[in-house]
Structures are given as C-alpha cells and as structure tokens.
Amino acid sequence: MTFNDDGYLRPTWDDDVAIEIEPQAVSEFSRACPGVTVEARLIEGGSRHSIFGPVISAWEAWAIDPSIRHSGSSGGTLTAIVSWLLDTGQYTSSAGVVQSPADARVSTAVALTTKEEALKSAGSRYAPVAAAGCCRLDSANESIFVGKPCDVSAVKQLLDARGSERPLLLSFFCAGTPSQFATERLIQHLGIDTNEERVEYLRYRGNGWPGDFTVRTDGGRTVTASYNDSWGRFLGPTTQWRCKICPDGIGESADITAGDFWHADGRGYPDFGDREGISVLVARTALGDSIIRRAISSGVLGAKPADLSQVAAVQPLQVRRRTTLAGRMAGATLGGRRLPRYRGFQLLRTARLAPLQTLRSAVGSFVRVREEAERRPVKDRRRKVNATSTAFSGASE
C-alpha cells in the first residue's frame, strides 16, 4: 500500500516480488472488497434502525478509569474494552493504529497484545492507514479487530466467504478518511516547517473531549488546533470520493460500534466544547451485547441505555449521508461514475425520510461528476481500466 498523488493509500504491484495468485483469490476479493461490494449485516435477534442499522442494545457509555476516558477520543470505551479483554486473557491480540515510529505524521497498523499497548493506541488517527494488515486470520477466534467500518466489512465478508471463524469486530462512527496531505497542510498552517523541524509526536484528538490536534517537534515546540478547526477546515473537506458514497459510516458489520455522543447546543446542533467524554455504544450481535454488559458489571464501563433518536440529533452527518445516499448514487451513475454494489441497506426506504434532500443530492452529484470528467485529461478519459484495478482503487479506504 503506497500513497498516490492525492495523498490516499492505494495497492501497488511490486514487480520484483513473484506472487502466486490462488484460484479462489479473485472471487474472495470480489466478495470482500468494500470497493466492489458491501453487504448489510443481517439482523440477529434485534431490530433494524432506519439510520443506525442492526441494534441489539444501545448505551450511553464511558470508561470508568479516568485516564482512559481522558485519553480516548470520546468516552474511551473501545480502549477500555480492548485493554480489559487483553488484560484478562479473554483475547490474545488486537489490531490497533498508532503513529509510525519512523514518522509521527504517518499512521501505521500494529498488533496489540497487552493492556499497556492498547492504552498507547488510544485516540483517533484521521489519516489513511492499511489497518487490515496486522489482523491474524489464522487465529481469528482469539483476536480482536478494530477498524473503520469498511475495514471491518472487508474482514467479515472475507471470512464469511471462507466459512471461517471471525475475530471480535469493533468499529466506530466514521465520517471518512482525509488525505495525508491534509495533515501536512495543517502542520504547516500551525507554523511548523517539517524541512527544518522533525515532528516527534502527533495526536489528532483525545486528551479531552473532543481534544485538540496536537503536534510536538524534536525541539520541544508544541502547537495545537481545535477539533473544529482541524477537522472542519483542513481534514474533513479532503475525504475521498468512496467515503462520500459510503452506506455504512456507522459500522454495521461490527459486533460493537462506538461513536461520539455529543452534547447539543440550544439549536440542537453538536457542541464541541471540551468536557468529559461520552460514547454511544451499539451492540449489533449477541456477542457484542454480552461483552458490553460484562464490561459494565466488571467496572470497566459506566453506562446507561441510550435513546437513538437523541444520538441521531447530534450525529447530523451520519443521518444526512444515510438518508441522501440513494440520491448521490443515482446522480453519480447518471454522470457516468462506476459505483460499488450495496446490498441490504434499504437505501430507497431510507431516502423517503428526506425526499427533497435526496433529490438535491442527486442533482449535485451528477453536476460534480460531469465537471470532474471535463477537467480530467483527455487521455485519462479514454483510458480503459479493468474491473479488478478499478475495484482496488476504491478498496483501500
């Protein structure tokens, strides 16, 4: 996986390495890759919420340990669950994401085996990362996989296709993956010239809720930006196209999904003022529900039942994307864009919740796709791309 010219990770063939492709690999890829196909999780004993998908139980939750709650991105709930499961020997390893030892500006996937390692991986990383690379599929039933909804979907669909056991799947509400270059521009905006100073520490948020974007150089200089500025002005606007047509920003394929349970201001909009973190935890399977309840009874989590209508009110991006996706897809298709196949998400039914916004989204997507096609060099517009490479280009995020 290498960065392309736009700052996103894409698969790259290494011509110096001989690769023997097994006969079933192509069909497994087509079944698992979220750039090709995404399947909604079937309901397993719960109900299907129009916005938040399959729900066994929903909780307003936070880590009891104040240090975990403070360091995590919201209530520290995923960090608390993973560290507890590893520390008590219920699982042997977990996928995690940390800053690269070679370059703090870059995110890298690691395998976590201890509570201490899990605590070091607390906090969001708003940048591209090849998260699935450290997932131990040979001992899946002993492992935990934490990743973006698309990562979790890929692991679940791959192992389902093989008929194999799955790891415990944990995910989070995702607004999309920004370009790596957005991180670089934000660092420069804060006055750091990376040609003269080396970044030794970079944190996107956490250490408070939502917490600041924080950079420290090897010379000891520290600069910060608020979540509103870092995500709202620099990172969020660079999310790639595949993320903007995502049917699953709320992690349907996971056993447990976590998200920010923002407080609302007087107008009902999310309030990003700093305070003690609170997460919404959604159990999507009996396994996820059991783990949440045991974490509560073991003193790992504090929690109370959550009202998903209140969650929807403070997660307007997830609501808007879900209700208008059918329109965006229709407009993009009419504009000539190829799209993945989405199965089981009931997008037409959800579109009825916001018909006018869906229509506007269809028109807007059609216009943007046509404008992009006109700006593209003629040789690129005429180039034929085979189906597999096209699928790969949308798969990494």
Coordinates of N, CA, C and O in Angstrom, one line a residue, residues 125-288:
R125 N -7.0 8.4 14.6 CA -6.0 8.8 13.6 C -6.7 9.2 12.3 O -7.1 8.3 11.6
Y126 N -6.8 10.5 12.0 CA -7.6 10.9 10.9 C -6.7 11.0 9.7 O -6.4 12.1 9.1
A127 N -6.3 9.9 9.2 CA -5.4 9.8 8.0 C -5.4 8.4 7.5 O -5.9 7.4 8.2
P128 N -5.0 8.2 6.2 CA -5.0 6.8 5.7 C -4.1 5.8 6.4 O -3.0 6.2 6.9
V129 N -4.6 4.6 6.6 CA -3.8 3.5 7.2 C -4.3 2.2 6.6 O -5.6 2.0 6.5
A130 N -3.4 1.3 6.3 CA -3.8 0.0 5.9 C -4.0 -0.9 7.1 O -3.2 -1.7 7.6
A131 N -5.2 -0.8 7.7 CA -5.5 -1.3 9.0 C -5.5 -2.9 9.0 O -5.2 -3.5 10.1
A132 N -6.0 -3.5 7.9 CA -6.2 -4.9 8.0 C -4.9 -5.7 8.0 O -4.9 -6.9 8.2
G133 N -3.8 -5.1 7.7 CA -2.5 -5.8 7.5 C -2.1 -6.6 8.7 O -1.3 -7.6 8.6
C134 N -2.5 -6.2 10.0 CA -2.0 -6.9 11.2 C -3.0 -7.8 11.8 O -2.8 -8.3 12.9
C135 N -4.1 -8.1 11.0 CA -5.1 -9.0 11.6 C -4.7 -10.4 11.4 O -4.4 -10.9 10.3
R136 N -4.7 -11.2 12.5 CA -4.2 -12.6 12.4 C -5.4 -13.5 12.1 O -6.2 -13.9 13.0
L137 N -5.6 -13.8 10.8 CA -6.7 -14.6 10.4 C -6.5 -16.0 10.7 O -7.5 -16.8 10.7
D138 N -5.3 -16.5 11.1 CA -5.1 -17.9 11.4 C -5.6 -18.2 12.8 O -5.7 -19.4 13.1
S139 N -5.8 -17.2 13.6 CA -6.3 -17.4 15.0 C -7.4 -16.4 15.2 O -7.4 -15.7 16.3
A140 N -8.3 -16.3 14.3 CA -9.3 -15.2 14.3 C -10.2 -15.2 15.6 O -10.5 -14.2 16.2
N141 N -10.5 -16.4 16.1 CA -11.4 -16.5 17.2 C -10.7 -16.0 18.5 O -11.4 -15.8 19.5
E142 N -9.4 -15.9 18.5 CA -8.7 -15.4 19.7 C -8.3 -13.9 19.5 O -7.7 -13.3 20.5
S143 N -8.7 -13.3 18.4 CA -8.2 -11.9 18.1 C -9.4 -10.9 18.2 O -10.6 -11.2 18.1
I144 N -9.0 -9.6 18.3 CA -9.9 -8.5 18.2 C -9.5 -7.7 17.0 O -8.3 -7.5 16.8
F145 N -10.4 -7.3 16.2 CA -10.1 -6.4 15.1 C -10.8 -5.1 15.3 O -12.0 -5.1 15.4
V146 N -10.1 -4.0 15.4 CA -10.6 -2.7 15.5 C -10.3 -1.9 14.2 O -9.1 -1.8 13.8
G147 N -11.3 -1.4 13.5 CA -11.0 -0.7 12.3 C -12.2 0.2 11.9 O -13.3 0.2 12.5
K148 N -12.0 0.9 10.8 CA -13.1 1.7 10.2 C -14.2 0.7 9.7 O -13.9 -0.4 9.5
P149 N -15.4 1.2 9.5 CA -16.5 0.4 9.1 C -16.1 -0.4 7.8 O -16.5 -1.6 7.7
C150 N -15.4 0.2 6.9 CA -15.1 -0.5 5.6 C -14.1 -1.6 5.9 O -14.1 -2.7 5.3
D151 N -13.1 -1.4 6.8 CA -12.1 -2.4 7.1 C -12.8 -3.6 7.8 O -12.6 -4.8 7.4
V152 N -13.8 -3.3 8.7 CA -14.5 -4.4 9.4 C -15.3 -5.2 8.4 O -15.4 -6.4 8.4
S153 N -16.0 -4.4 7.5 CA -16.8 -5.1 6.5 C -16.0 -6.0 5.6 O -16.4 -7.2 5.3
A154 N -14.8 -5.6 5.2 CA -13.9 -6.4 4.4 C -13.5 -7.7 5.2 O -13.5 -8.8 4.6
V155 N -13.1 -7.6 6.4 CA -12.7 -8.8 7.2 C -13.9 -9.7 7.4 O -13.7 -10.9 7.2
K156 N -15.0 -9.2 7.7 CA -16.2 -10.0 7.9 C -16.6 -10.7 6.6 O -16.8 -12.0 6.6
Q157 N -16.6 -10.0 5.5 CA -17.1 -10.6 4.2 C -16.1 -11.6 3.7 O -16.4 -12.7 3.2
L158 N -14.8 -11.4 4.0 CA -13.8 -12.4 3.6 C -13.9 -13.7 4.3 O -13.9 -14.8 3.8
L159 N -14.0 -13.5 5.7 CA -14.1 -14.8 6.5 C -15.4 -15.5 6.3 O -15.5 -16.7 6.4
D160 N -16.5 -14.7 6.1 CA -17.8 -15.4 5.8 C -17.7 -16.2 4.5 O -18.2 -17.3 4.4
A161 N -17.0 -15.6 3.5 CA -16.8 -16.3 2.2 C -16.1 -17.6 2.4 O -16.3 -18.6 1.7
R162 N -15.1 -17.6 3.3 CA -14.3 -18.8 3.6 C -15.0 -19.7 4.5 O -14.5 -20.9 4.7
G163 N -16.0 -19.3 5.2 CA -16.7 -20.1 6.2 C -15.8 -20.2 7.5 O -15.9 -21.2 8.2
S164 N -15.0 -19.2 7.7 CA -14.0 -19.3 8.8 C -14.6 -18.5 10.0 O -15.5 -17.7 9.9
E165 N -14.0 -18.8 11.2 CA -14.4 -18.0 12.4 C -13.9 -16.6 12.3 O -12.8 -16.3 11.6
R166 N -14.6 -15.7 12.9 CA -14.2 -14.2 12.8 C -13.6 -13.8 14.1 O -14.0 -14.3 15.2
P167 N -12.8 -12.8 14.1 CA -12.3 -12.1 15.3 C -13.5 -11.3 15.9 O -14.5 -11.1 15.2
L168 N -13.4 -10.9 17.1 CA -14.3 -9.9 17.7 C -14.1 -8.6 16.9 O -13.0 -8.1 16.7
L169 N -15.2 -8.1 16.3 CA -15.1 -6.9 15.4 C -15.6 -5.7 16.1 O -16.8 -5.6 16.5
L170 N -14.8 -4.7 16.2 CA -15.1 -3.4 16.8 C -14.9 -2.3 15.8 O -13.9 -2.3 15.1
S171 N -15.8 -1.4 15.8 CA -15.7 -0.2 14.9 C -16.2 1.0 15.5 O -16.5 1.1 16.7
F172 N -16.4 2.1 14.7 CA -16.7 3.4 15.2 C -17.4 4.2 14.1 O -17.3 3.8 12.9
F173 N -18.2 5.2 14.5 CA -18.8 6.1 13.5 C -17.7 6.8 12.7 O -16.8 7.3 13.3
C174 N -17.8 6.7 11.4 CA -16.7 7.3 10.6 C -17.3 8.3 9.6 O -18.3 8.0 8.9
A175 N -16.6 9.4 9.5 CA -17.0 10.5 8.6 C -16.2 10.4 7.3 O -16.4 11.2 6.4
G176 N -15.2 9.5 7.2 CA -14.4 9.4 6.0 C -13.0 9.5 6.3 O -12.6 10.0 7.4
T177 N -12.1 9.1 5.4 CA -10.7 9.2 5.5 C -10.1 10.4 4.8 O -10.2 10.5 3.6
P178 N -9.5 11.4 5.5 CA -8.9 12.5 4.8 C -7.6 12.1 4.1 O -7.0 11.1 4.4
S179 N -7.2 13.0 3.2 CA -5.9 12.8 2.6 C -4.7 13.0 3.6 O -4.8 13.8 4.5
Q180 N -3.7 12.3 3.4 CA -2.5 12.5 4.2 C -1.9 13.9 4.1 O -1.4 14.5 5.0
F181 N -2.2 14.5 2.9 CA -1.7 15.8 2.6 C -2.4 16.9 3.5 O -1.9 18.0 3.7
A182 N -3.6 16.6 3.9 CA -4.3 17.5 4.8 C -3.6 17.6 6.1 O -3.6 18.7 6.7
T183 N -3.1 16.5 6.6 CA -2.3 16.6 7.9 C -1.1 17.5 7.6 O -0.7 18.3 8.5
E184 N -0.4 17.3 6.5 CA 0.8 18.1 6.2 C 0.4 19.6 6.1 O 1.1 20.5 6.7
R185 N -0.7 19.9 5.5 CA -1.1 21.4 5.3 C -1.4 22.0 6.7 O -1.1 23.1 7.0
L186 N -2.1 21.2 7.6 CA -2.4 21.7 8.9 C -1.2 21.9 9.7 O -1.1 22.9 10.4
I187 N -0.2 21.0 9.6 CA 1.0 21.2 10.4 C 1.7 22.5 9.9 O 2.2 23.3 10.7
Q188 N 1.8 22.7 8.6 CA 2.4 23.9 8.1 C 1.6 25.2 8.5 O 2.2 26.2 8.8
H189 N 0.3 25.1 8.5 CA -0.6 26.2 8.9 C -0.3 26.6 10.3 O -0.4 27.8 10.7
L190 N 0.1 25.6 11.2 CA 0.4 25.9 12.6 C 1.8 26.4 12.8 O 2.2 26.6 13.9
G191 N 2.5 26.6 11.7 CA 3.8 27.3 11.7 C 5.0 26.4 11.8 O 6.1 26.8 12.2
I192 N 4.9 25.1 11.5 CA 6.0 24.2 11.6 C 6.5 23.8 10.2 O 5.7 23.4 9.3
D193 N 7.7 24.1 9.9 CA 8.4 23.7 8.7 C 9.0 22.4 8.9 O 10.1 22.3 9.6
T194 N 8.5 21.3 8.3 CA 9.0 20.0 8.5 C 10.3 19.8 7.8 O 11.0 18.7 8.1
N195 N 10.8 20.7 7.0 CA 12.1 20.6 6.5 C 13.2 21.0 7.5 O 14.4 20.7 7.4
E196 N 12.7 21.8 8.5 CA 13.7 22.3 9.5 C 13.4 21.7 10.9 O 14.4 21.6 11.7
E197 N 12.2 21.2 11.2 CA 11.9 20.6 12.4 C 11.3 19.2 12.2 O 10.4 19.1 11.3
R198 N 11.7 18.2 13.0 CA 11.1 16.9 12.8 C 9.9 16.8 13.8 O 10.0 17.1 15.0
V199 N 8.8 16.3 13.3 CA 7.6 16.0 14.2 C 7.8 14.7 14.9 O 8.0 13.6 14.3
E200 N 7.9 14.7 16.2 CA 8.1 13.5 17.0 C 6.8 13.0 17.7 O 6.8 11.9 18.2
Y201 N 5.8 13.8 17.7 CA 4.5 13.4 18.3 C 3.4 14.2 17.6 O 3.4 15.4 17.3
L202 N 2.4 13.4 17.2 CA 1.2 14.0 16.5 C -0.1 13.2 17.0 O -0.1 12.0 17.0
R203 N -1.0 14.0 17.6 CA -2.3 13.4 18.0 C -3.4 14.2 17.4 O -3.4 15.4 17.5
Y204 N -4.4 13.5 16.8 CA -5.5 14.2 16.1 C -6.5 14.7 17.1 O -7.1 15.7 16.9
R205 N -6.8 13.9 18.2 CA -7.8 14.3 19.2 C -7.6 13.4 20.4 O -6.8 12.5 20.4
G206 N -8.4 13.6 21.4 CA -8.3 12.9 22.7 C -7.5 13.8 23.7 O -7.2 15.0 23.4
N207 N -7.2 13.2 24.8 CA -6.7 14.0 26.0 C -7.7 15.2 26.2 O -7.3 16.3 26.3
G208 N -8.9 14.8 26.4 CA -10.1 15.7 26.5 C -11.1 15.3 25.4 O -10.8 14.5 24.5
W209 N -12.3 15.9 25.5 CA -13.3 15.5 24.5 C -13.9 16.8 23.9 O -14.5 17.6 24.6
P210 N -13.7 17.0 22.6 CA -13.0 16.1 21.7 C -11.5 16.2 21.7 O -10.9 15.3 21.2
G211 N -10.9 17.2 22.3 CA -9.5 17.3 22.4 C -8.9 18.0 21.2 O -9.6 18.1 20.1
D212 N -7.7 18.5 21.3 CA -7.1 19.2 20.2 C -6.2 18.4 19.3 O -5.6 17.4 19.8
F213 N -6.0 18.8 18.1 CA -5.0 18.4 17.2 C -3.7 18.9 17.8 O -3.5 20.1 18.0
T214 N -2.7 18.0 18.1 CA -1.5 18.5 18.8 C -0.3 17.9 18.1 O -0.2 16.7 17.8
V215 N 0.7 18.8 17.9 CA 2.0 18.4 17.3 C 3.1 18.9 18.2 O 3.1 20.0 18.6
R216 N 4.1 18.0 18.4 CA 5.3 18.4 19.1 C 6.5 18.1 18.3 O 6.6 17.0 17.7
T217 N 7.5 19.0 18.2 CA 8.7 18.8 17.4 C 9.8 18.2 18.3 O 9.7 18.3 19.5
D218 N 10.9 17.8 17.6 CA 12.0 17.3 18.4 C 12.7 18.4 19.1 O 13.5 18.2 20.0
G219 N 12.4 19.7 18.8 CA 13.0 20.8 19.5 C 12.1 21.2 20.7 O 12.5 22.2 21.4
G220 N 11.1 20.4 21.0 CA 10.2 20.7 22.2 C 9.1 21.7 21.9 O 8.4 22.0 22.9
R221 N 8.9 22.2 20.7 CA 7.8 23.1 20.4 C 6.5 22.4 20.2 O 6.5 21.3 19.5
T222 N 5.5 22.9 20.9 CA 4.1 22.2 20.7 C 3.1 23.2 20.2 O 3.1 24.4 20.6
V223 N 2.4 22.8 19.2 CA 1.3 23.7 18.6 C 0.0 22.8 18.6 O 0.0 21.6 18.5
T224 N -1.1 23.5 18.7 CA -2.4 22.9 18.7 C -3.4 23.5 17.8 O -3.3 24.7 17.4
A225 N -4.5 22.8 17.5 CA -5.6 23.4 16.8 C -6.9 22.7 17.3 O -6.8 21.5 17.7
S226 N -7.9 23.4 17.4 CA -9.2 22.8 18.0 C -9.7 21.8 17.0 O -9.4 21.8 15.8
Y227 N -10.6 20.9 17.5 CA -11.3 19.9 16.7 C -12.1 20.6 15.6 O -12.1 20.2 14.4
N228 N -12.7 21.7 15.9 CA -13.5 22.4 14.9 C -12.6 22.9 13.8 O -13.0 22.8 12.6
D229 N -11.4 23.4 14.1 CA -10.5 23.9 13.0 C -9.8 22.7 12.3 O -9.8 22.7 11.1
S230 N -9.3 21.7 13.1 CA -8.6 20.7 12.4 C -9.4 19.8 11.5 O -9.1 19.6 10.4
W231 N -10.6 19.3 12.1 CA -11.5 18.5 11.2 C -12.3 19.4 10.3 O -12.4 19.1 9.1
G232 N -12.8 20.5 10.8 CA -13.8 21.2 10.0 C -13.1 22.0 8.8 O -13.7 22.1 7.7
R233 N -11.9 22.5 9.0 CA -11.3 23.3 8.0 C -10.3 22.6 7.1 O -10.1 23.0 6.0
F234 N -9.6 21.6 7.7 CA -8.4 21.0 7.0 C -8.7 19.6 6.6 O -8.5 19.2 5.5
L235 N -9.0 18.7 7.6 CA -9.1 17.3 7.4 C -10.4 16.9 6.7 O -10.4 16.2 5.6
G236 N -11.5 17.2 7.3 CA -12.8 16.8 6.8 C -13.1 17.1 5.3 O -13.6 16.2 4.6
P237 N -12.7 18.3 4.8 CA -13.0 18.6 3.4 C -12.3 17.7 2.4 O -12.6 17.7 1.2
T238 N -11.2 17.0 2.8 CA -10.4 16.2 1.9 C -10.8 14.7 1.9 O -10.1 13.9 1.3
T239 N -11.9 14.3 2.5 CA -12.3 12.9 2.5 C -12.5 12.5 1.0 O -13.1 13.2 0.2
Q240 N -12.1 11.3 0.7 CA -12.1 10.8 -0.7 C -13.5 10.4 -1.1 O -14.4 10.2 -0.3
W241 N -13.6 10.3 -2.4 CA -14.9 10.0 -3.0 C -15.6 8.8 -2.5 O -16.8 8.8 -2.2
R242 N -14.9 7.7 -2.3 CA -15.5 6.5 -1.9 C -16.2 6.7 -0.5 O -17.2 6.1 -0.2
C243 N -15.6 7.5 0.3 CA -16.2 7.8 1.7 C -17.5 8.6 1.5 O -18.4 8.4 2.3
K244 N -17.6 9.4 0.5 CA -18.8 10.2 0.4 C -20.0 9.4 -0.2 O -21.1 9.9 -0.1
I245 N -19.7 8.2 -0.7 CA -20.9 7.4 -1.1 C -20.9 6.1 -0.2 O -21.4 5.1 -0.7
C246 N -20.5 6.3 1.0 CA -20.4 5.1 1.9 C -21.8 4.8 2.5 O -22.4 5.8 3.0
P247 N -22.3 3.6 2.4 CA -23.6 3.3 3.0 C -23.5 2.9 4.5 O -24.5 2.7 5.2
D248 N -22.3 2.9 5.0 CA -22.1 2.2 6.3 C -21.1 3.0 7.2 O -20.1 2.5 7.6
G249 N -21.3 4.3 7.4 CA -20.5 5.1 8.3 C -20.7 4.7 9.7 O -19.9 5.2 10.6
I250 N -21.7 3.9 10.0 CA -22.0 3.6 11.4 C -21.6 2.1 11.8 O -22.0 1.7 12.8
G251 N -20.8 1.5 11.0 CA -20.2 0.2 11.4 C -21.1 -0.9 11.6 O -21.1 -1.6 12.6
E252 N -22.0 -1.2 10.6 CA -23.0 -2.3 10.7 C -22.3 -3.7 10.9 O -22.9 -4.6 11.5
S253 N -21.2 -3.9 10.3 CA -20.6 -5.2 10.3 C -19.9 -5.6 11.6 O -19.5 -6.8 11.8
A254 N -19.7 -4.6 12.5 CA -19.1 -4.9 13.8 C -20.0 -5.6 14.8 O -21.2 -5.6 14.6
D255 N -19.3 -6.2 15.8 CA -20.1 -6.7 16.9 C -20.5 -5.5 17.9 O -21.6 -5.5 18.4
I256 N -19.6 -4.5 18.0 CA -19.8 -3.3 18.8 C -19.3 -2.1 18.0 O -18.2 -2.2 17.4
T257 N -20.1 -1.1 17.9 CA -19.7 0.2 17.3 C -19.8 1.3 18.3 O -20.8 1.4 19.1
A258 N -18.8 2.2 18.3 CA -18.8 3.3 19.2 C -18.8 4.6 18.4 O -18.4 4.6 17.2
G259 N -19.4 5.6 19.0 CA -19.4 6.9 18.4 C -19.5 8.0 19.4 O -19.6 7.8 20.6
D260 N -19.3 9.3 19.0 CA -19.4 10.4 19.9 C -20.9 10.7 20.2 O -21.7 10.9 19.3
F261 N -21.2 10.7 21.5 CA -22.5 11.1 21.9 C -22.4 12.6 22.3 O -22.4 13.0 23.5
W262 N -22.3 13.5 21.3 CA -22.1 14.9 21.5 C -23.2 15.5 22.4 O -24.4 15.1 22.2
H263 N -22.9 16.5 23.2 CA -24.0 17.3 23.7 C -24.5 18.2 22.6 O -23.8 18.5 21.7
A264 N -25.7 18.7 22.8 CA -26.3 19.6 21.8 C -26.4 21.0 22.4 O -26.5 21.2 23.6
D265 N -26.2 22.0 21.5 CA -26.4 23.4 21.9 C -27.9 23.8 21.9 O -28.7 22.9 21.6
G266 N -28.2 25.0 22.1 CA -29.6 25.5 22.1 C -30.3 25.3 20.8 O -31.6 25.2 20.8
R267 N -29.6 25.2 19.7 CA -30.3 25.0 18.4 C -30.4 23.5 18.1 O -30.9 23.1 17.0
G268 N -29.8 22.6 18.9 CA -29.9 21.2 18.7 C -28.7 20.6 17.9 O -28.7 19.5 17.6
Y269 N -27.7 21.5 17.6 CA -26.5 21.0 16.9 C -25.5 20.5 17.9 O -25.4 20.9 19.0
P270 N -24.5 19.6 17.4 CA -23.5 19.1 18.3 C -22.6 20.3 18.8 O -22.3 21.2 18.1
D271 N -22.3 20.2 20.1 CA -21.5 21.2 20.8 C -20.1 20.6 21.0 O -20.0 19.6 21.8
F272 N -19.1 21.1 20.4 CA -17.7 20.6 20.5 C -16.9 21.2 21.6 O -15.7 21.1 21.7
G273 N -17.6 21.8 22.6 CA -16.9 22.4 23.7 C -16.3 21.2 24.6 O -16.9 20.2 24.7
D274 N -15.1 21.5 25.1 CA -14.4 20.4 25.8 C -15.0 20.0 27.1 O -15.4 20.8 27.9
R275 N -15.1 18.7 27.3 CA -15.8 18.2 28.6 C -15.4 16.7 28.7 O -14.6 16.2 27.9
E276 N -15.9 16.0 29.7 CA -15.6 14.6 29.9 C -16.3 13.8 28.8 O -17.5 14.0 28.5
G277 N -15.6 12.9 28.2 CA -16.1 12.2 27.0 C -17.2 11.2 27.3 O -17.3 10.5 28.4
I278 N -18.2 11.1 26.4 CA -19.3 10.2 26.4 C -19.4 9.5 25.0 O -19.4 10.2 24.0
S279 N -19.5 8.2 25.0 CA -19.7 7.5 23.8 C -21.1 6.9 23.7 O -21.7 6.7 24.7
V280 N -21.5 6.7 22.5 CA -22.7 5.8 22.3 C -22.1 4.5 21.8 O -21.2 4.4 21.0
L281 N -22.5 3.4 22.5 CA -22.1 2.1 22.1 C -23.3 1.3 21.6 O -24.3 1.2 22.3
V282 N -23.2 0.7 20.4 CA -24.2 0.0 19.8 C -23.8 -1.5 19.7 O -22.8 -1.8 19.0
A283 N -24.5 -2.4 20.4 CA -24.2 -3.8 20.2 C -25.1 -4.3 19.1 O -26.3 -4.2 19.0
R284 N -24.4 -4.9 18.1 CA -25.1 -5.4 16.9 C -25.3 -6.9 16.9 O -26.0 -7.5 16.0
T285 N -24.6 -7.6 17.8 CA -24.7 -9.1 17.9 C -24.8 -9.4 19.3 O -24.6 -8.6 20.2
A286 N -25.3 -10.7 19.6 CA -25.4 -11.2 20.9 C -24.0 -11.2 21.6 O -23.9 -10.9 22.8
L287 N -22.9 -11.5 20.9 CA -21.6 -11.4 21.4 C -21.2 -10.0 21.9 O -20.7 -9.8 23.0
G288 N -21.5 -9.0 21.0 CA -21.2 -7.6 21.4 C -22.0 -7.2 22.6 O -21.5 -6.5 23.5

